[in-house]
Amino acid sequence: MTDPSYGKPLFSNMKYCLRCCMPESNEGIKFDEMGMCQACQSAEHKIHIDWTVRERELRGILDKYKALNRDYDCIIPISGGKDSTFQLHVLTKVYGMRALAVTFSHTWFSETGKYNLQNCLDKFDVDHIMFSPSRSLVERLARQSLFKIGDACWHCHSGVGAFPLQVAVKYQIPLLIWGESIAEMSGRATYRDPVRKFDRDYFTKVSAKRYPEEMVSDNISLREMSAFRLPSVEDIERLGVVGIHLGDFIFWDDERQMEFVRDVYDWREDKVEGTYKGYKSVECKMAGVHDYTKFLKRGFGRATDHASADVRAGLLTRAEAFELAKKHDSERPDALDWYLKITGFTEEEFNSVMAEHRRALNIAQLSDESFSKAVQDYRKSQAATAAK
């Protein structure tokens, strides 16, 4: 007999995109009159864009900053992940940009991540600046982060935005180039109407959510937060800082791009907790905790993101995608043990803080009772299936 829950979402009464697996609890989600989310709409737009026109626009931007004839043509913020490795290929090998690679270290590098970062620096022969905050500060911020944003990773979200801007001002390099467009998966923009106006607060608004001053506490001083402080508006405007995403100008296919950097540059995949793909955030051993907090807060995690993207690409049916999402989103990551150890939380305290964040969303289907019942019922069904 077919399992009646097969191909259905974990939370039966939550509103989901008609086409993919994205729920109403996703931050900033918008559905059209047919019930399709903005990320799915953007995937449709992407097919009909004349990318040769967009590429000419990119070439014009790059030529403009090359013509300044400064020590560096641009800054490429990198983690060693598959996106930043691909960025380095496109910008140095295809367009001949003299780039300064800049890394804000989350200090949680996996062994695969350490290899990938050093490998791409060697393969592309670029100058590189990396900042690593102290271990104790990272651990204190990781605890504070859970209270403030319902996520373990404020220091990374904030640092990857602020530190490259600090380097831009210090070295007078006005052009910063990131990889994937916000239109690709987040649903907060579309390829038809991408985010083209970059400002100093972009990463705070999109991911960090809190400014450094808001993270100060009894055991975190403002003095310690220098790497997370944004340059002044005056400094940004005086330099004329411009930030662009490569994915707004060239057709972005992260699966194919990963295969390219893997096969050509020996970039490595590995197991990533919380999803069925082995490449997204492979550089971070805390990725599973980051995605599990999203699941506990919003009822979905990275597997939903990946499965939804695969539905849009025609690689999965929606039913197959829901099955993958349920399985991987709800798994407790092994990395949670390490997070609890470095922050001093008990697991009960951790779950309690996340429940408060979930309640703040005020979505009936994610009430404490509904959330617990849905997860428990799914785990029981999985156990019963495994026992057969």
CSV table of C-alpha atoms in Angstrom, one decimal:
chain,number,residue,atom,x,y,z
A,1,MET,CA,0.0,0.0,0.0
A,2,THR,CA,1.3,3.5,-0.9
A,3,ASP,CA,2.2,5.7,2.1
A,4,PRO,CA,-0.6,8.4,2.2
A,5,SER,CA,2.0,10.9,3.4
A,6,TYR,CA,4.4,10.3,0.5
A,7,GLY,CA,5.1,13.4,-1.5
A,8,LYS,CA,3.3,15.7,1.0
A,9,PRO,CA,4.9,18.4,3.1
A,10,LEU,CA,5.8,18.0,6.7
A,11,PHE,CA,3.3,20.6,7.9
A,12,SER,CA,0.0,19.7,6.2
A,13,ASN,CA,-1.8,23.0,6.7
A,14,MET,CA,1.1,25.3,5.9
A,15,LYS,CA,0.8,27.2,2.6
A,16,TYR,CA,3.5,26.1,0.1
A,17,CYS,CA,4.4,27.3,-3.4
A,18,LEU,CA,2.2,25.6,-6.0
A,19,ARG,CA,5.3,24.6,-8.0
A,20,CYS,CA,8.2,23.9,-5.5
A,21,CYS,CA,8.4,23.1,-1.8
A,22,MET,CA,8.9,26.6,-0.4
A,23,PRO,CA,6.6,27.4,2.6
A,24,GLU,CA,4.9,30.7,3.6
A,25,SER,CA,7.3,30.9,6.6
A,26,ASN,CA,10.3,31.7,4.3
A,27,GLU,CA,11.4,35.3,5.0
A,28,GLY,CA,10.1,37.8,2.5
A,29,ILE,CA,8.3,35.2,0.4
A,30,LYS,CA,5.7,36.4,-2.1
A,31,PHE,CA,3.2,34.3,-4.0
A,32,ASP,CA,1.5,35.4,-7.2
A,33,GLU,CA,-2.2,35.0,-8.0
A,34,MET,CA,-1.6,31.3,-9.0
A,35,GLY,CA,0.3,30.5,-5.7
A,36,MET,CA,3.8,30.4,-7.3
A,37,CYS,CA,6.6,31.8,-5.2
A,38,GLN,CA,8.9,34.6,-6.4
A,39,ALA,CA,11.9,32.2,-6.7
A,40,CYS,CA,9.9,30.1,-9.2
A,41,GLN,CA,8.8,33.2,-11.0
A,42,SER,CA,12.4,34.2,-11.2
A,43,ALA,CA,13.4,30.8,-12.6
A,44,GLU,CA,10.9,31.4,-15.4
A,45,HIS,CA,12.3,34.9,-16.1
A,46,LYS,CA,15.8,33.5,-16.2
A,47,ILE,CA,15.0,31.3,-19.3
A,48,HIS,CA,13.7,34.3,-21.3
A,49,ILE,CA,16.5,36.8,-20.5
A,50,ASP,CA,18.9,37.7,-23.3
A,51,TRP,CA,22.1,36.9,-21.4
A,52,THR,CA,24.3,38.2,-24.2
A,53,VAL,CA,23.0,41.7,-23.4
A,54,ARG,CA,23.6,41.1,-19.7
A,55,GLU,CA,27.2,39.9,-20.4
A,56,ARG,CA,27.9,43.0,-22.4
A,57,GLU,CA,26.8,45.1,-19.4
A,58,LEU,CA,29.1,43.1,-17.2
A,59,ARG,CA,32.0,43.6,-19.6
A,60,GLY,CA,31.3,47.4,-19.6
A,61,ILE,CA,31.5,47.5,-15.8
A,62,LEU,CA,34.7,45.5,-15.6
A,63,ASP,CA,36.3,47.6,-18.4
A,64,LYS,CA,35.4,50.8,-16.5
A,65,TYR,CA,37.2,49.7,-13.3
A,66,LYS,CA,40.2,48.3,-15.2
A,67,ALA,CA,40.6,51.7,-16.8
A,68,LEU,CA,41.2,53.2,-13.4
A,69,ASN,CA,44.6,51.5,-13.5
A,70,ARG,CA,44.8,51.0,-9.7
A,71,ASP,CA,46.7,48.3,-7.9
A,72,TYR,CA,43.7,46.0,-8.1
A,73,ASP,CA,40.7,46.1,-10.5
A,74,CYS,CA,38.3,44.5,-8.0
A,75,ILE,CA,37.8,42.7,-4.7
A,76,ILE,CA,36.4,39.1,-4.8
A,77,PRO,CA,35.2,38.0,-1.4
A,78,ILE,CA,35.9,34.3,-1.2
A,79,SER,CA,35.4,31.4,1.1
A,80,GLY,CA,36.9,28.7,-1.0
A,81,GLY,CA,33.4,27.4,-1.8
A,82,LYS,CA,32.3,26.4,-5.3
A,83,ASP,CA,30.8,29.8,-6.0
A,84,SER,CA,33.9,31.9,-5.1
A,85,THR,CA,36.2,29.4,-6.9
A,86,PHE,CA,34.0,29.8,-10.0
A,87,GLN,CA,34.1,33.6,-9.6
A,88,LEU,CA,37.9,33.6,-9.6
A,89,HIS,CA,37.9,31.5,-12.8
A,90,VAL,CA,35.5,33.9,-14.6
A,91,LEU,CA,37.0,37.1,-13.4
A,92,THR,CA,40.7,36.3,-13.7
A,93,LYS,CA,40.8,33.7,-16.5
A,94,VAL,CA,38.0,35.0,-18.7
A,95,TYR,CA,38.0,38.7,-18.1
A,96,GLY,CA,41.6,39.2,-17.0
A,97,MET,CA,40.8,41.2,-13.9
A,98,ARG,CA,43.6,41.8,-11.4
A,99,ALA,CA,41.7,40.8,-8.3
A,100,LEU,CA,42.4,41.0,-4.5
A,101,ALA,CA,40.8,38.0,-2.9
A,102,VAL,CA,39.4,38.7,0.6
A,103,THR,CA,38.2,36.2,3.2
A,104,PHE,CA,36.5,36.7,6.5
A,105,SER,CA,37.2,33.5,8.3
A,106,HIS,CA,34.3,32.1,10.3
A,107,THR,CA,37.0,30.0,12.0
A,108,TRP,CA,34.9,26.9,11.5
A,109,PHE,CA,36.6,25.5,8.4
A,110,SER,CA,36.2,21.9,7.6
A,111,GLU,CA,39.3,20.0,6.4
A,112,THR,CA,37.7,20.0,2.9
A,113,GLY,CA,37.1,23.7,3.2
A,114,LYS,CA,40.7,24.4,4.2
A,115,TYR,CA,41.9,22.4,1.2
A,116,ASN,CA,39.5,24.2,-1.2
A,117,LEU,CA,40.5,27.6,-0.1
A,118,GLN,CA,44.2,27.1,-0.4
A,119,ASN,CA,43.8,25.2,-3.6
A,120,CYS,CA,41.9,28.0,-5.3
A,121,LEU,CA,44.5,30.6,-4.2
A,122,ASP,CA,47.2,28.4,-5.7
A,123,LYS,CA,45.4,27.7,-8.9
A,124,PHE,CA,44.4,31.3,-9.6
A,125,ASP,CA,47.6,32.9,-8.2
A,126,VAL,CA,45.9,35.9,-6.6
A,127,ASP,CA,46.8,38.1,-3.7
A,128,HIS,CA,44.8,37.3,-0.6
A,129,ILE,CA,43.8,38.9,2.7
A,130,MET,CA,42.1,36.9,5.4
A,131,PHE,CA,40.9,38.1,8.8
A,132,SER,CA,40.2,35.5,11.6
A,133,PRO,CA,38.5,36.7,14.8
A,134,SER,CA,39.6,35.2,18.1
A,135,ARG,CA,38.2,31.8,19.0
A,136,SER,CA,36.8,33.1,22.3
A,137,LEU,CA,35.0,36.0,20.6
A,138,VAL,CA,33.5,33.6,18.0
A,139,GLU,CA,32.2,31.3,20.7
A,140,ARG,CA,30.7,34.2,22.7
A,141,LEU,CA,29.1,35.6,19.6
A,142,ALA,CA,27.8,32.1,18.6
A,143,ARG,CA,25.8,32.1,21.9
A,144,GLN,CA,24.6,35.7,21.6
A,145,SER,CA,23.6,35.0,18.0
A,146,LEU,CA,21.1,32.4,19.0
A,147,PHE,CA,19.2,34.8,21.2
A,148,LYS,CA,19.5,37.8,18.7
A,149,ILE,CA,18.7,36.2,15.3
A,150,GLY,CA,17.8,32.5,16.0
A,151,ASP,CA,20.9,31.3,14.2
A,152,ALA,CA,24.4,30.3,15.3
A,153,CYS,CA,26.2,32.4,12.7
A,154,TRP,CA,25.9,36.1,13.1
A,155,HIS,CA,29.6,36.6,13.2
A,156,CYS,CA,29.9,35.0,9.7
A,157,HIS,CA,26.9,36.8,8.2
A,158,SER,CA,28.2,40.2,9.5
A,159,GLY,CA,31.9,39.6,8.8
A,160,VAL,CA,31.5,38.6,5.2
A,161,GLY,CA,29.7,41.8,4.6
A,162,ALA,CA,31.8,44.2,6.7
A,163,PHE,CA,35.4,43.1,6.3
A,164,PRO,CA,35.5,43.2,2.4
A,165,LEU,CA,34.1,46.8,2.6
A,166,GLN,CA,36.8,47.7,5.2
A,167,VAL,CA,39.4,46.4,2.8
A,168,ALA,CA,37.8,48.2,-0.1
A,169,VAL,CA,38.1,51.5,1.7
A,170,LYS,CA,41.6,50.8,3.1
A,171,TYR,CA,43.1,49.8,-0.3
A,172,GLN,CA,40.9,52.2,-2.4
A,173,ILE,CA,39.3,49.4,-4.5
A,174,PRO,CA,35.7,50.5,-5.4
A,175,LEU,CA,34.4,47.4,-7.1
A,176,LEU,CA,33.4,44.3,-5.1
A,177,ILE,CA,32.1,41.2,-7.0
A,178,TRP,CA,30.0,38.4,-5.3
A,179,GLY,CA,28.7,35.3,-7.0
A,180,GLU,CA,25.1,34.0,-6.8
A,181,SER,CA,22.4,36.5,-7.3
A,182,ILE,CA,19.8,37.0,-4.6
A,183,ALA,CA,17.3,36.3,-7.3
A,184,GLU,CA,18.5,32.7,-7.7
A,185,MET,CA,17.0,31.0,-4.6
A,186,SER,CA,16.0,33.4,-1.9
A,187,GLY,CA,12.9,34.8,-3.6
A,188,ARG,CA,13.6,38.3,-2.4
A,189,ALA,CA,14.3,39.5,-5.9
A,190,THR,CA,13.8,38.2,-9.5
A,191,TYR,CA,16.1,38.2,-12.5
A,192,ARG,CA,13.6,40.5,-14.2
A,193,ASP,CA,14.0,43.0,-11.3
A,194,PRO,CA,17.4,42.1,-9.6
A,195,VAL,CA,19.0,44.0,-6.7
A,196,ARG,CA,21.3,46.4,-8.5
A,197,LYS,CA,21.6,49.1,-6.0
A,198,PHE,CA,24.2,47.9,-3.5
A,199,ASP,CA,24.7,49.9,-0.2
A,200,ARG,CA,26.8,49.5,2.9
A,201,ASP,CA,23.9,47.9,4.8
A,202,TYR,CA,23.1,45.3,2.3
A,203,PHE,CA,24.4,42.2,4.2
A,204,THR,CA,23.0,43.5,7.5
A,205,LYS,CA,19.6,43.7,5.9
A,206,VAL,CA,19.8,40.4,4.1
A,207,SER,CA,21.5,38.1,6.6
A,208,ALA,CA,23.2,39.6,9.7
A,209,LYS,CA,20.0,41.5,10.8
A,210,ARG,CA,21.9,43.1,13.7
A,211,TYR,CA,24.6,45.7,13.8
A,212,PRO,CA,27.7,45.1,15.9
A,213,GLU,CA,26.5,47.5,18.6
A,214,GLU,CA,23.5,45.4,19.1
A,215,MET,CA,25.6,42.3,19.9
A,216,VAL,CA,27.4,43.9,22.8
A,217,SER,CA,26.7,42.3,26.1
A,218,ASP,CA,28.2,41.7,29.5
A,219,ASN,CA,30.9,39.5,28.0
A,220,ILE,CA,31.2,41.1,24.5
A,221,SER,CA,32.7,44.6,24.4
A,222,LEU,CA,32.3,47.1,21.6
A,223,ARG,CA,36.1,47.3,21.3
A,224,GLU,CA,36.1,43.6,20.2
A,225,MET,CA,33.7,44.3,17.3
A,226,SER,CA,36.1,46.2,15.0
A,227,ALA,CA,36.1,43.6,12.2
A,228,PHE,CA,32.3,43.7,12.1
A,229,ARG,CA,31.9,47.5,11.8
A,230,LEU,CA,30.9,48.9,8.5
A,231,PRO,CA,32.9,51.8,7.0
A,232,SER,CA,31.1,55.1,7.3
A,233,VAL,CA,28.6,56.2,4.7
A,234,GLU,CA,31.0,59.1,3.9
A,235,ASP,CA,33.9,56.8,3.2
A,236,ILE,CA,31.8,54.5,1.0
A,237,GLU,CA,30.4,57.4,-1.0
A,238,ARG,CA,33.8,59.1,-1.3
A,239,LEU,CA,35.3,56.0,-2.8
A,240,GLY,CA,32.2,55.3,-4.9
A,241,VAL,CA,31.9,51.6,-3.8
A,242,VAL,CA,29.9,49.4,-6.2
A,243,GLY,CA,28.9,45.9,-5.4
A,244,ILE,CA,27.6,43.5,-8.0
A,245,HIS,CA,26.6,39.8,-8.2
A,246,LEU,CA,28.1,37.9,-11.1
A,247,GLY,CA,24.9,35.8,-11.3
A,248,ASP,CA,22.9,38.9,-12.4
A,249,PHE,CA,25.0,39.1,-15.6
A,250,ILE,CA,25.8,35.5,-16.6
A,251,PHE,CA,23.5,32.5,-16.6
A,252,TRP,CA,24.0,30.9,-13.2
A,253,ASP,CA,23.8,27.1,-12.8
A,254,ASP,CA,25.5,26.1,-9.6
A,255,GLU,CA,25.3,22.4,-10.2
A,256,ARG,CA,27.2,22.7,-13.6
A,257,GLN,CA,29.6,25.2,-12.2
A,258,MET,CA,30.4,22.9,-9.3
A,259,GLU,CA,31.1,20.1,-11.7
A,260,PHE,CA,33.3,22.5,-13.7
A,261,VAL,CA,35.5,23.6,-10.8
A,262,ARG,CA,35.6,20.0,-9.5
A,263,ASP,CA,36.8,18.6,-12.8
A,264,VAL,CA,39.1,21.4,-13.9
A,265,TYR,CA,40.5,22.8,-10.7
A,266,ASP,CA,40.2,19.8,-8.4
A,267,TRP,CA,37.7,21.5,-6.1
A,268,ARG,CA,36.3,18.9,-3.6
A,269,GLU,CA,32.9,17.9,-2.4
A,270,ASP,CA,32.1,16.3,1.0
A,271,LYS,CA,29.3,15.3,3.2
A,272,VAL,CA,27.2,18.3,4.3
A,273,GLU,CA,24.7,17.9,7.1
A,274,GLY,CA,21.1,18.9,6.6
A,275,THR,CA,21.0,18.3,2.8
A,276,TYR,CA,21.5,15.7,0.2
A,277,LYS,CA,24.0,17.6,-1.9
A,278,GLY,CA,27.7,17.6,-1.1
A,279,TYR,CA,28.8,21.0,-2.1
A,280,LYS,CA,26.9,23.9,-0.6
A,281,SER,CA,28.7,25.3,2.5
A,282,VAL,CA,31.1,22.3,2.4
A,283,GLU,CA,33.8,24.6,3.8
A,284,CYS,CA,32.0,25.0,7.1
A,285,LYS,CA,31.7,22.3,9.8
A,286,MET,CA,28.8,24.2,11.4
A,287,ALA,CA,26.6,24.4,8.3
A,288,GLY,CA,24.3,21.7,9.7
A,289,VAL,CA,23.6,23.8,12.8
A,290,HIS,CA,22.9,26.9,10.8
A,291,ASP,CA,20.3,25.0,8.7
A,292,TYR,CA,18.8,23.1,11.6
A,293,THR,CA,18.1,26.4,13.4
A,294,LYS,CA,16.3,27.5,10.3
A,295,PHE,CA,14.2,24.3,10.4
A,296,LEU,CA,13.4,24.8,14.1
A,297,LYS,CA,12.5,28.4,13.5
A,298,ARG,CA,10.7,28.3,10.1
A,299,GLY,CA,9.8,24.7,9.5
A,300,PHE,CA,12.2,24.1,6.6
A,301,GLY,CA,16.0,23.9,6.0
A,302,ARG,CA,18.6,23.7,3.3
A,303,ALA,CA,17.2,20.5,1.8
A,304,THR,CA,14.0,22.4,1.0
A,305,ASP,CA,16.1,25.1,-0.7
A,306,HIS,CA,18.0,22.5,-2.7
A,307,ALA,CA,15.0,20.3,-3.5
A,308,SER,CA,13.0,23.4,-4.6
A,309,ALA,CA,15.8,24.4,-6.9
A,310,ASP,CA,15.9,20.9,-8.4
A,311,VAL,CA,12.2,21.1,-9.0
A,312,ARG,CA,12.6,24.4,-10.9
A,313,ALA,CA,15.4,22.8,-12.9
A,314,GLY,CA,13.3,19.8,-13.8
A,315,LEU,CA,15.5,17.4,-11.9
A,316,LEU,CA,12.9,16.3,-9.3
A,317,THR,CA,9.1,16.0,-9.1
A,318,ARG,CA,7.5,18.1,-6.4
A,319,ALA,CA,6.6,14.9,-4.5
A,320,GLU,CA,10.2,13.6,-4.7
A,321,ALA,CA,11.4,17.0,-3.5
A,322,PHE,CA,9.1,17.0,-0.4
A,323,GLU,CA,10.4,13.5,0.6
A,324,LEU,CA,14.0,14.7,0.4
A,325,ALA,CA,13.2,17.9,2.3
A,326,LYS,CA,11.4,16.1,5.1
A,327,LYS,CA,14.2,13.6,5.6
A,328,HIS,CA,17.1,16.0,5.7
A,329,ASP,CA,15.6,19.1,7.1
A,330,SER,CA,14.5,17.4,10.3
A,331,GLU,CA,17.7,15.5,11.0
A,332,ARG,CA,19.5,16.6,14.1
A,333,PRO,CA,23.1,17.4,13.0
A,334,ASP,CA,26.1,15.9,14.8
A,335,ALA,CA,27.7,19.4,14.8
A,336,LEU,CA,25.0,20.5,17.3
A,337,ASP,CA,27.0,18.7,20.0
A,338,TRP,CA,30.0,20.9,19.3
A,339,TYR,CA,27.9,24.0,19.2
A,340,LEU,CA,26.4,23.2,22.6
A,341,LYS,CA,29.9,22.6,24.0
A,342,ILE,CA,31.4,25.9,22.8
A,343,THR,CA,28.4,28.0,23.8
A,344,GLY,CA,27.5,26.3,27.1
A,345,PHE,CA,23.9,25.8,26.1
A,346,THR,CA,22.1,22.6,27.2
A,347,GLU,CA,20.1,21.1,24.4
A,348,GLU,CA,16.9,21.9,26.3
A,349,GLU,CA,18.0,25.6,26.5
A,350,PHE,CA,18.9,25.6,22.8
A,351,ASN,CA,15.4,24.2,21.8
A,352,SER,CA,13.7,26.6,24.1
A,353,VAL,CA,15.4,29.6,22.5
A,354,MET,CA,14.5,28.3,19.0
A,355,ALA,CA,10.9,27.8,20.1
A,356,GLU,CA,10.7,31.4,21.1
A,357,HIS,CA,11.9,32.5,17.6
A,358,ARG,CA,9.4,30.1,16.0
A,359,ARG,CA,6.5,31.6,18.1
A,360,ALA,CA,7.6,35.1,17.1
A,361,LEU,CA,6.7,34.3,13.5
A,362,ASN,CA,3.1,33.7,14.7
A,363,ILE,CA,2.3,31.0,12.1
A,364,ALA,CA,-0.4,28.7,13.4
A,365,GLN,CA,1.0,25.6,11.7
A,366,LEU,CA,4.3,26.2,13.6
A,367,SER,CA,2.8,26.4,17.1
A,368,ASP,CA,4.7,24.3,19.6
A,369,GLU,CA,2.1,21.6,19.6
A,370,SER,CA,1.7,21.4,15.8
A,371,PHE,CA,5.5,21.6,15.2
A,372,SER,CA,6.3,18.8,17.7
A,373,LYS,CA,3.5,16.6,16.5
A,374,ALA,CA,4.5,16.9,12.8
A,375,VAL,CA,8.1,16.1,13.6
A,376,GLN,CA,7.3,13.2,15.9
A,377,ASP,CA,4.8,11.7,13.5
A,378,TYR,CA,7.3,11.8,10.6
A,379,ARG,CA,10.1,10.2,12.7
A,380,LYS,CA,7.7,7.5,13.8
A,381,SER,CA,6.8,6.8,10.2
A,382,GLN,CA,10.4,6.6,9.2
A,383,ALA,CA,11.2,4.2,12.0
A,384,ALA,CA,8.3,2.0,11.1
A,385,THR,CA,9.4,2.0,7.5
A,386,ALA,CA,12.9,1.1,8.4
A,387,ALA,CA,11.7,-1.7,10.7
A,388,LYS,CA,9.8,-3.4,7.8
